[in-house]
Every structure is written in structure tokens, then in C-alpha cells.
Amino acid sequence: MPEDAADSAAGRTRLGPRHVAIIMDGNGRWATQRGRPRLFGHHAGAQRVREIVESCPDYGVEYLTVFAFSTENWKRTQAEVAGLMNLFRGYIRREARALLANDVRVRFIGDRVRLDAKLTGLMDELEAMTAGCAGTNLTVALNYGGRDEVARATKRLAEDVGRGRLRPEDVDEETLPRYLDTCVLPDPDLVIRTSGEARISNFLLWQSAYSEYEFVDTLWPDFTREEFRRLLESYGRRDRRFGGVPAQGAAAR
Ligand code: IPE
Ligand code: IPE
Ligand code: MG
């Protein structure tokens, strides 16, 4: 049996990742290296997103999830946080048309409660505007933390149990993720982090249980579609075993 057929018979994805998640890190250092304020790096970083989103159809990536702001990023100075919130508002306003033209369906994950009404209004509008798009699924994690997401999910699950909508004995690995912000998304196949840090910083904790990881030194504002392609190709050479045994032919690699 050819290797790819053997892989698909075993239920493995071998040709390329369907869902890629990116921790877009290193904007601050990129700016500092240039003697510029950190926000300059955030603006440069935001501009990189379009090229990566637009490359997804060429590379067979159906879902792209990007980490834009974590539940821990509120610890930064008030000026940086305000600058980032301003950047997110401007980004949605500026990019909406191009996203729609490229058939990109946008979703946001994270806790919206702490975000200002103007921003959440724009987020709602963009989600509604692109709801009919059938191309790339772009998910933006904004005020997102994996632990916070699991805690919020558990709270809603407990409410359903309290109301008699769910029996405790029915809570399992299929039930719990239905309460997560990512309930309509497949788990990420590949998680990329830029900037040389080898940690996940509270990103997609439940969902990335069996994801492949790539940690690259490139600072996010320098990340290109060529580097993205190389990482996707390298993913294609990996053997995802999910606790099983090596695929036929994998030992030879
Ligand atoms: C990532 O870049 C963007 C956000 C966390 C909002 P950083 O701002 O963390 O950049 P570094 O890590 O300080 O270089
Ligand atoms: C992770 O980067 C969050 C985002 C990229 C939005 P951080 O820069 O906040 O992570 P740490 O603090 O280095 O772990
Ligand atoms: Mg950082």
C-alpha cells in the first residue's frame, strides 16, 4: 500500500496541516532592536497577518488561529495595552473588506467581558459580515487564555448540570470541548511560535494535547509565507502517532 494510502487508512493527516495555530511573538523585541517603541513592533506584526492568511488556500490550510492578546497581557503598561486595543479596532476596520474579498471567515475566541464595547461591536460585526465565507477560517484569540477558557466552560457546564440539562455521568472528552470557545473548530494540527521562546503561554491548552510544535527564532514581524511553507512541509514529514505505533515506512525516515 502506498504510504499516503496507509496513512489515510490509519486516519492520519500526512499531506499538510488542516489547522495551524500561531503564537505571534517578538513584536516588542523587533521594535527595540530598531530603537523604536514597542507599539511600532505591534503595528509591523499586524501587517504580517494578511500575507499569512492569504497564503493559506495555496498551502491547503483550512483553519488558521492566531494569538493576538492573552489574558496575561493586561500586565503590560497601560499605554501598551491601550495602544494594542486601538490597533485591534483599526485592524478590523481596515482589513474587513480584504478579508471578505478573500472569502475568509473570521471568528474571535477569548473572554469579551473585559474588552471595551467599541471593540466588541466591531468584532461582532466582522463575524457577522464574514459568516457566509467558505474559504479560510481565521480565528483571532483576543483576551484569550487556555485556563480562563476551561474555567468559563466548566462554569457553563456546571450550570447545565444544575438545570438538569446534562447528567454528570455524561461528562466526557466529547462533552467538555463543546463548552470551549473553539467548539466549532477542529484541534490544531500544528502550533507555531515565533521569537525563540519555547513555551505555550496559556494558548489552546486543551486543544493542543496532540498538536505538533514548531518553535522558530524569527521575530513575528519578520515571518514570511516562505518560512510558513517550510514549516508546513516539515510537518508533512512528521509521524503523528497519537499514542499508537509508527506508521509503515516511518522508521526509514
Ligand atoms: C507579541 O509580541 C504580541 C503580544 C503579546 C501582544 P510581544 O509584545 O510579546 O513581543 P516581545 O516578546 O516582547 O518581543
Ligand atoms: C504570548 O506571548 C501571547 C501572544 C503572542 C499574544 P507573550 O509575550 O505574552 O508570552 P510570554 O509572556 O513571553 O510567556
Ligand atoms: Mg512576547
Tab-separated table of C-alpha atoms and ligand atoms in Angstrom:
chain	number	residue	atom	x	y	z
A	1	MET	CA	0.000	0.000	0.000
A	2	PRO	CA	1.468	3.459	-0.800
A	3	GLU	CA	2.445	5.388	2.282
A	4	ASP	CA	-0.230	8.060	1.957
A	5	ALA	CA	-2.944	5.457	1.488
A	6	ALA	CA	-1.643	3.599	4.533
A	7	ASP	CA	-1.711	6.851	6.468
A	8	SER	CA	-5.239	7.740	5.496
A	9	ALA	CA	-6.336	4.188	6.281
A	10	ALA	CA	-4.845	4.744	9.732
A	11	GLY	CA	-6.713	8.070	9.986
A	12	ARG	CA	-3.542	10.190	9.909
A	13	THR	CA	-3.092	13.543	8.202
A	14	ARG	CA	0.195	13.392	6.301
A	15	LEU	CA	-0.021	15.832	3.424
A	16	GLY	CA	-0.206	19.045	5.425
A	17	PRO	CA	-1.871	20.508	8.485
A	18	ARG	CA	-5.542	21.387	8.215
A	19	HIS	CA	-5.447	23.672	11.246
A	20	VAL	CA	-2.402	25.786	12.111
A	21	ALA	CA	-2.263	27.936	15.235
A	22	ILE	CA	0.364	30.658	15.658
A	23	ILE	CA	1.703	32.381	18.766
A	24	MET	CA	2.772	35.627	17.096
A	25	ASP	CA	5.576	36.629	19.460
A	26	GLY	CA	8.525	39.002	19.274
A	27	ASN	CA	6.965	42.326	18.195
A	28	GLY	CA	8.430	44.186	21.165
A	29	ARG	CA	11.978	42.906	20.650
A	30	TRP	CA	11.752	43.619	16.915
A	31	ALA	CA	10.941	47.272	17.680
A	32	THR	CA	13.542	47.560	20.450
A	33	GLN	CA	16.233	46.276	18.078
A	34	ARG	CA	15.363	49.205	15.833
A	35	GLY	CA	15.328	51.734	18.649
A	36	ARG	CA	11.580	52.204	18.261
A	37	PRO	CA	8.695	51.984	20.750
A	38	ARG	CA	7.100	48.565	21.286
A	39	LEU	CA	3.889	49.662	19.575
A	40	PHE	CA	5.824	50.158	16.350
A	41	GLY	CA	6.539	46.422	16.504
A	42	HIS	CA	2.883	45.598	17.122
A	43	HIS	CA	1.873	47.573	14.023
A	44	ALA	CA	4.548	45.808	11.948
A	45	GLY	CA	3.347	42.472	13.344
A	46	ALA	CA	-0.278	43.172	12.459
A	47	GLN	CA	0.758	43.837	8.873
A	48	ARG	CA	2.279	40.342	8.610
A	49	VAL	CA	-1.028	38.634	9.300
A	50	ARG	CA	-2.558	39.371	5.892
A	51	GLU	CA	0.212	37.632	3.914
A	52	ILE	CA	-0.030	34.514	6.070
A	53	VAL	CA	-3.839	34.417	5.881
A	54	GLU	CA	-3.749	34.848	2.114
A	55	SER	CA	-1.224	32.024	1.718
A	56	CYS	CA	-3.477	29.501	3.483
A	57	PRO	CA	-5.541	28.426	0.435
A	58	ASP	CA	-2.299	27.833	-1.541
A	59	TYR	CA	-0.967	25.597	1.214
A	60	GLY	CA	-4.170	23.697	1.970
A	61	VAL	CA	-4.564	25.227	5.429
A	62	GLU	CA	-8.294	25.429	6.168
A	63	TYR	CA	-8.068	26.882	9.679
A	64	LEU	CA	-5.638	29.487	10.941
A	65	THR	CA	-5.791	30.577	14.577
A	66	VAL	CA	-3.633	33.458	15.775
A	67	PHE	CA	-2.860	34.573	19.320
A	68	ALA	CA	-3.253	38.354	19.412
A	69	PHE	CA	-3.667	39.169	23.132
A	70	SER	CA	-3.550	36.913	26.168
A	71	THR	CA	-5.400	37.136	29.480
A	72	GLU	CA	-1.949	37.820	30.973
A	73	ASN	CA	-1.085	40.676	28.603
A	74	TRP	CA	-3.085	43.126	30.763
A	75	LYS	CA	0.031	43.146	32.988
A	76	ARG	CA	1.753	45.405	30.449
A	77	THR	CA	1.822	49.185	30.796
A	78	GLN	CA	-1.463	50.989	30.382
A	79	ALA	CA	-0.008	52.740	27.321
A	80	GLU	CA	0.905	49.461	25.583
A	81	VAL	CA	-2.466	47.863	26.363
A	82	ALA	CA	-4.360	50.949	25.148
A	83	GLY	CA	-2.190	51.035	22.018
A	84	LEU	CA	-2.919	47.379	21.308
A	85	MET	CA	-6.693	47.832	21.778
A	86	ASN	CA	-6.547	50.786	19.427
A	87	LEU	CA	-4.585	48.672	16.946
A	88	PHE	CA	-7.192	45.873	17.081
A	89	ARG	CA	-10.015	48.342	16.372
A	90	GLY	CA	-8.113	49.885	13.477
A	91	TYR	CA	-7.145	46.462	12.145
A	92	ILE	CA	-10.742	45.262	11.987
A	93	ARG	CA	-11.873	48.464	10.271
A	94	ARG	CA	-9.036	48.383	7.741
A	95	GLU	CA	-8.941	44.668	6.973
A	96	ALA	CA	-12.665	43.842	6.864
A	97	ARG	CA	-13.004	44.468	3.148
A	98	ALA	CA	-9.937	42.395	2.182
A	99	LEU	CA	-10.997	39.534	4.450
A	100	LEU	CA	-14.436	39.445	2.841
A	101	ALA	CA	-12.939	39.663	-0.671
A	102	ASN	CA	-10.668	36.708	0.175
A	103	ASP	CA	-13.620	34.633	1.432
A	104	VAL	CA	-12.129	34.498	4.954
A	105	ARG	CA	-14.496	33.614	7.778
A	106	VAL	CA	-13.401	35.383	10.931
A	107	ARG	CA	-14.117	34.241	14.466
A	108	PHE	CA	-12.869	35.532	17.797
A	109	ILE	CA	-12.113	33.432	20.857
A	110	GLY	CA	-11.400	34.637	24.380
A	111	ASP	CA	-13.347	36.457	27.064
A	112	ARG	CA	-15.038	39.557	25.676
A	113	VAL	CA	-16.231	40.830	29.048
A	114	ARG	CA	-13.060	42.827	29.719
A	115	LEU	CA	-12.900	44.340	26.217
A	116	ASP	CA	-14.450	47.740	25.510
A	117	ALA	CA	-17.822	47.952	23.787
A	118	LYS	CA	-16.484	49.656	20.678
A	119	LEU	CA	-14.058	46.801	20.065
A	120	THR	CA	-16.550	44.006	20.799
A	121	GLY	CA	-19.044	45.757	18.500
A	122	LEU	CA	-16.505	45.668	15.659
A	123	MET	CA	-15.701	42.010	16.447
A	124	ASP	CA	-19.397	41.081	16.286
A	125	GLU	CA	-19.809	42.985	13.022
A	126	LEU	CA	-16.813	41.290	11.381
A	127	GLU	CA	-18.002	37.851	12.472
A	128	ALA	CA	-21.474	38.548	11.081
A	129	MET	CA	-20.118	40.100	7.869
A	130	THR	CA	-17.917	37.079	7.098
A	131	ALA	CA	-20.311	34.393	8.390
A	132	GLY	CA	-21.113	33.286	4.815
A	133	CYS	CA	-17.456	32.996	3.748
A	134	ALA	CA	-16.359	29.482	2.912
A	135	GLY	CA	-12.597	29.933	2.382
A	136	THR	CA	-10.018	30.128	5.161
A	137	ASN	CA	-11.319	30.068	8.737
A	138	LEU	CA	-9.368	32.729	10.619
A	139	THR	CA	-9.748	32.675	14.383
A	140	VAL	CA	-8.287	35.513	16.408
A	141	ALA	CA	-7.585	34.835	20.082
A	142	LEU	CA	-8.165	38.147	21.851
A	143	ASN	CA	-8.125	38.315	25.639
A	144	TYR	CA	-7.685	34.571	25.395
A	145	GLY	CA	-6.175	32.248	27.995
A	146	GLY	CA	-6.453	28.470	27.914
A	147	ARG	CA	-7.054	28.191	31.654
A	148	ASP	CA	-9.607	31.004	31.592
A	149	GLU	CA	-11.386	29.279	28.692
A	150	VAL	CA	-11.565	25.952	30.555
A	151	ALA	CA	-12.792	27.730	33.709
A	152	ARG	CA	-15.524	29.585	31.767
A	153	ALA	CA	-16.500	26.351	30.004
A	154	THR	CA	-16.696	24.477	33.296
A	155	LYS	CA	-18.907	27.160	34.775
A	156	ARG	CA	-21.409	26.836	31.908
A	157	LEU	CA	-21.224	23.041	32.057
A	158	ALA	CA	-21.972	23.164	35.800
A	159	GLU	CA	-24.942	25.460	35.110
A	160	ASP	CA	-26.309	22.907	32.628
A	161	VAL	CA	-25.905	20.163	35.230
A	162	GLY	CA	-27.670	22.356	37.809
A	163	ARG	CA	-30.577	22.909	35.432
A	164	GLY	CA	-30.832	19.196	34.700
A	165	ARG	CA	-29.752	19.606	31.036
A	166	LEU	CA	-26.671	17.438	31.466
A	167	ARG	CA	-26.008	14.443	33.701
A	168	PRO	CA	-22.615	14.330	35.486
A	169	GLU	CA	-22.119	10.755	34.244
A	170	ASP	CA	-22.366	12.046	30.649
A	171	VAL	CA	-19.424	14.457	31.021
A	172	ASP	CA	-16.520	13.085	28.993
A	173	GLU	CA	-13.842	14.147	26.479
A	174	GLU	CA	-16.527	14.771	23.855
A	175	THR	CA	-18.839	16.805	26.078
A	176	LEU	CA	-16.418	19.243	27.682
A	177	PRO	CA	-14.970	20.732	24.439
A	178	ARG	CA	-18.493	21.650	23.332
A	179	TYR	CA	-18.355	24.334	26.023
A	180	LEU	CA	-14.995	25.733	24.893
A	181	ASP	CA	-14.735	28.893	22.745
A	182	THR	CA	-13.330	26.660	19.992
A	183	CYS	CA	-16.352	24.316	19.913
A	184	VAL	CA	-16.799	24.647	16.130
A	185	LEU	CA	-13.096	24.259	15.284
A	186	PRO	CA	-11.008	21.123	14.810
A	187	ASP	CA	-7.990	20.773	17.118
A	188	PRO	CA	-4.817	22.420	15.783
A	189	ASP	CA	-2.515	20.032	13.932
A	190	LEU	CA	0.469	22.352	14.152
A	191	VAL	CA	1.271	25.141	16.616
A	192	ILE	CA	3.997	27.589	15.599
A	193	ARG	CA	5.642	30.041	17.999
A	194	THR	CA	7.964	32.731	16.747
A	195	SER	CA	10.671	34.675	18.656
A	196	GLY	CA	12.672	31.766	20.088
A	197	GLU	CA	10.629	31.193	23.237
A	198	ALA	CA	9.818	27.507	23.737
A	199	ARG	CA	6.630	27.762	25.788
A	200	ILE	CA	2.936	27.840	25.047
A	201	SER	CA	1.965	30.737	27.350
A	202	ASN	CA	-1.573	29.510	28.067
A	203	PHE	CA	-2.571	29.025	24.398
A	204	LEU	CA	-5.111	26.329	23.407
A	205	LEU	CA	-4.259	24.088	26.370
A	206	TRP	CA	-6.989	21.514	25.869
A	207	GLN	CA	-6.986	21.647	22.067
A	208	SER	CA	-3.233	21.192	21.547
A	209	ALA	CA	-2.941	17.956	23.539
A	210	TYR	CA	-1.687	16.155	20.401
A	211	SER	CA	-0.550	19.074	18.254
A	212	GLU	CA	2.869	19.169	16.654
A	213	TYR	CA	5.003	22.174	17.667
A	214	GLU	CA	7.471	24.385	15.817
A	215	PHE	CA	9.452	26.975	17.743
A	216	VAL	CA	11.324	29.323	15.412
A	217	ASP	CA	13.738	32.163	16.224
A	218	THR	CA	12.232	34.606	13.713
A	219	LEU	CA	10.528	37.583	15.356
A	220	TRP	CA	6.895	37.796	14.224
A	221	PRO	CA	7.265	40.997	12.114
A	222	ASP	CA	9.915	39.135	10.045
A	223	PHE	CA	7.823	35.978	9.499
A	224	THR	CA	7.076	35.351	5.803
A	225	ARG	CA	4.930	33.000	3.745
A	226	GLU	CA	8.146	31.234	2.623
A	227	GLU	CA	9.041	30.372	6.209
A	228	PHE	CA	5.422	29.354	6.804
A	229	ARG	CA	5.627	26.995	3.814
A	230	ARG	CA	8.855	25.418	5.096
A	231	LEU	CA	7.220	24.712	8.458
A	232	LEU	CA	4.169	23.170	6.769
A	233	GLU	CA	6.432	20.960	4.663
A	234	SER	CA	8.344	19.866	7.730
A	235	TYR	CA	5.025	18.990	9.380
A	236	GLY	CA	4.318	16.699	6.414
A	237	ARG	CA	7.415	14.648	7.293
A	238	ARG	CA	6.347	14.029	10.876
A	239	ASP	CA	4.760	10.836	12.119
A	240	ARG	CA	1.807	11.645	14.330
A	241	ARG	CA	1.201	8.558	16.382
A	242	PHE	CA	-1.480	9.704	18.861
A	243	GLY	CA	-0.201	7.103	21.284
A	244	GLY	CA	-0.107	4.361	18.643
A	245	VAL	CA	2.842	2.783	16.838
A	246	PRO	CA	4.986	4.239	13.994
A	247	ALA	CA	3.287	4.333	10.585
A	248	GLN	CA	4.555	1.933	7.909
A	249	GLY	CA	7.717	3.405	6.405
A	250	ALA	CA	8.162	5.999	9.167
A	251	ALA	CA	11.169	4.187	10.678
A	252	ALA	CA	13.108	4.639	7.428
A	253	ARG	CA	12.942	8.427	7.664
B	1	IPE	C1	3.643	39.509	20.829
B	1	IPE	O1	4.814	40.268	20.887
B	1	IPE	C2	2.390	40.365	20.816
B	1	IPE	C3	1.638	40.368	22.068
B	1	IPE	C4	1.884	39.625	23.108
B	1	IPE	C5	0.522	41.294	22.154
B	1	IPE	P1	5.423	40.766	22.256
B	1	IPE	O2	4.860	42.111	22.577
B	1	IPE	O3	5.230	39.763	23.338
B	1	IPE	O4	6.941	40.900	21.875
B	1	IPE	P2	8.181	40.545	22.789
B	1	IPE	O5	8.015	39.122	23.238
B	1	IPE	O6	8.164	41.484	23.956
B	1	IPE	O7	9.357	40.733	21.911
B	2	IPE	C1	2.046	35.142	24.137
B	2	IPE	O1	3.160	35.980	24.118
B	2	IPE	C2	0.794	35.908	23.814
B	2	IPE	C3	0.699	36.433	22.454
B	2	IPE	C4	1.532	36.215	21.474
B	2	IPE	C5	-0.472	37.227	22.203
B	2	IPE	P1	3.727	36.662	25.444
B	2	IPE	O2	4.868	37.513	25.019
B	2	IPE	O3	2.635	37.344	26.178
B	2	IPE	O4	4.200	35.418	26.296
B	2	IPE	P2	5.289	35.318	27.468
B	2	IPE	O5	4.952	36.385	28.458
B	2	IPE	O6	6.623	35.549	26.847
B	2	IPE	O7	5.143	33.935	28.003
B	3	MG	MG	6.343	38.204	23.932
